Coordinates of C-alpha atoms in Angstrom, one line a residue:
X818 CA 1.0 -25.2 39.8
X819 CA 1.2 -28.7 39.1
X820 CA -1.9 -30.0 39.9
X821 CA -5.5 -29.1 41.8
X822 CA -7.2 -32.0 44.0
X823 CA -10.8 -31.0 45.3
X824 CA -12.2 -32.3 48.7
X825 CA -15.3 -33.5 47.8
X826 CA -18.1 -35.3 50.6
X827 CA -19.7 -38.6 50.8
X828 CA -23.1 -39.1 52.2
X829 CA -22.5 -43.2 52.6
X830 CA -18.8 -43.1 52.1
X831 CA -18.6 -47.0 51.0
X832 CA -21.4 -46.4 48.3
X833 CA -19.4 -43.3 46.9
X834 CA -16.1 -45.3 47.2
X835 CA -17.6 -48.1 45.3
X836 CA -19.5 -46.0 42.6
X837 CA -15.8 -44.0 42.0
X838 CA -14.4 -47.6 41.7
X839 CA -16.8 -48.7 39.0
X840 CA -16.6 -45.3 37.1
X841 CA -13.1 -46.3 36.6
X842 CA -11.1 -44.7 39.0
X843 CA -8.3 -45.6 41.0
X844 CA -8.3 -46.1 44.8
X845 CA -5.6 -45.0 47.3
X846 CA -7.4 -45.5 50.8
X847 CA -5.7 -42.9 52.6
X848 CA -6.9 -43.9 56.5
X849 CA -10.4 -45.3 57.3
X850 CA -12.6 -41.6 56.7
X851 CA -10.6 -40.7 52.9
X852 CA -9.2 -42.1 50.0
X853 CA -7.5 -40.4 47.0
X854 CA -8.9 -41.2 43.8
X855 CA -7.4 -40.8 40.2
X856 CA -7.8 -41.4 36.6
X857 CA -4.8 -40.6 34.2
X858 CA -3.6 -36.7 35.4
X859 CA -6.3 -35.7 37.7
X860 CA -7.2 -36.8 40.9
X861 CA -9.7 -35.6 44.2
X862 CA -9.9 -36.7 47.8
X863 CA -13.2 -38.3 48.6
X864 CA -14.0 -38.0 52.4
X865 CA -16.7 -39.6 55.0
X866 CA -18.0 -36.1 55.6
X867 CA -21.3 -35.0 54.4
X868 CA -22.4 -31.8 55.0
X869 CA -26.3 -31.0 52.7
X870 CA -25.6 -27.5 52.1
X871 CA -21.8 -28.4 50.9
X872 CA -21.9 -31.8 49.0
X873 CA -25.8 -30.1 47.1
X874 CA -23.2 -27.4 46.2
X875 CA -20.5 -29.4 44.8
X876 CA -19.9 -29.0 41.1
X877 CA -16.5 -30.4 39.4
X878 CA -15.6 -29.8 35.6
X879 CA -13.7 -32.4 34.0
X880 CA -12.7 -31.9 30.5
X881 CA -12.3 -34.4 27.9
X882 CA -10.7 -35.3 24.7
X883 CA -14.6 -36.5 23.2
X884 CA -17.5 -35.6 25.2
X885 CA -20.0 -37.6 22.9
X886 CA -17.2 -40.7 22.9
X887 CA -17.3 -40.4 26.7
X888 CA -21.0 -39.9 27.1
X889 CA -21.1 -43.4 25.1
X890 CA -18.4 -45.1 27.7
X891 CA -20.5 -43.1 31.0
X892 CA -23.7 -44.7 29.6
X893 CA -22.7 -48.2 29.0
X894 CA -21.1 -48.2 32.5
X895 CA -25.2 -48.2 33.8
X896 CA -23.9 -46.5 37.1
X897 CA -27.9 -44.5 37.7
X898 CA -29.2 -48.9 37.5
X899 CA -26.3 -49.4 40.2
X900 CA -26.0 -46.9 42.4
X901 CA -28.7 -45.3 44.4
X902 CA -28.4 -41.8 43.6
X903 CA -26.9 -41.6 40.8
X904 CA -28.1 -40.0 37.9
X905 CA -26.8 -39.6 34.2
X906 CA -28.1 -36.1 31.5
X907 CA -27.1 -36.7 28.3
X908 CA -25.0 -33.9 26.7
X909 CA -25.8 -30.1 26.5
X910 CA -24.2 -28.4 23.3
X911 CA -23.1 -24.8 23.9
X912 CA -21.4 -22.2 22.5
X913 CA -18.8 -22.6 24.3
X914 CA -18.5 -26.6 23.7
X915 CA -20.5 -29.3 25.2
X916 CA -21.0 -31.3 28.3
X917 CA -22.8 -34.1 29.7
X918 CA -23.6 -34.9 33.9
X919 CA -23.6 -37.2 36.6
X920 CA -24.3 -37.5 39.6
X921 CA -23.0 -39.5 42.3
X922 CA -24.8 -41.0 44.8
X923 CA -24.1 -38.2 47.3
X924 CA -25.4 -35.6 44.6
X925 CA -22.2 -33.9 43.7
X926 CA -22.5 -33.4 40.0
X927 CA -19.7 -33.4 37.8
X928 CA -19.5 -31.9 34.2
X929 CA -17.7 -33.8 31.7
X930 CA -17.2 -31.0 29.1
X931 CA -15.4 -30.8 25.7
X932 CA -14.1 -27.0 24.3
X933 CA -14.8 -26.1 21.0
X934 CA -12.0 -25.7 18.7
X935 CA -12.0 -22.1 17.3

């Protein structure tokens, strides 16, 4: 495998395009109902399809170099003041590592996580 891109939904497809946009990642619009969207080696397709049951369920795991150096960039960014929606948890320690959440304006919540080193 080379990569995995998840088809996520979008409840108001131009708010979630624009909040991806200001969360820093880049836009290919791929026709007028999905776009491709990607930040350094990962990447998901966001579509203008919402199903409740689906996008409620929607969980994606990104992991990251520094969660409590990304939590710091996430908050500055103010998205939750921004974007109708969205919501930001500060981070969770675990045994396993750490994380932090946000939500976009849909509700599809993504974990930005860190491992710990053992």
């Amino acid at each position: 495998a080379v990569s995995i891109r998840p088809f996520i939904g979008a409840q108001d497809f131009e708010l979630s395009r624009s909040f991806y946009k200001a969360l820093g990642w880049e836009e290919t619009a791929l026709g007028p109902d999905m776009s491709v969207f990607k930040t350094q080696n990962i990447a998901f397709y966001l579509q203008k399809a919402y199903v409740k049951d689906w996008v409620d369920n929607t969980m994606l795991f990104v992991e990251v170099g520094d969660v409590e150096q990304y939590w710091e960039e996430l908050n500055a960014l103010g998205l939750p003041e921004k974007f109708k929606g969205a919501k930001l948890a500060p981070i969770r320690y675990e045994d396993w590592g750490s994380e932090c959440f946000l939500h976009d304006p849909s509700g599809i919540l993504w974990h930005f996580g860190q491992f710990s080193k053992k």
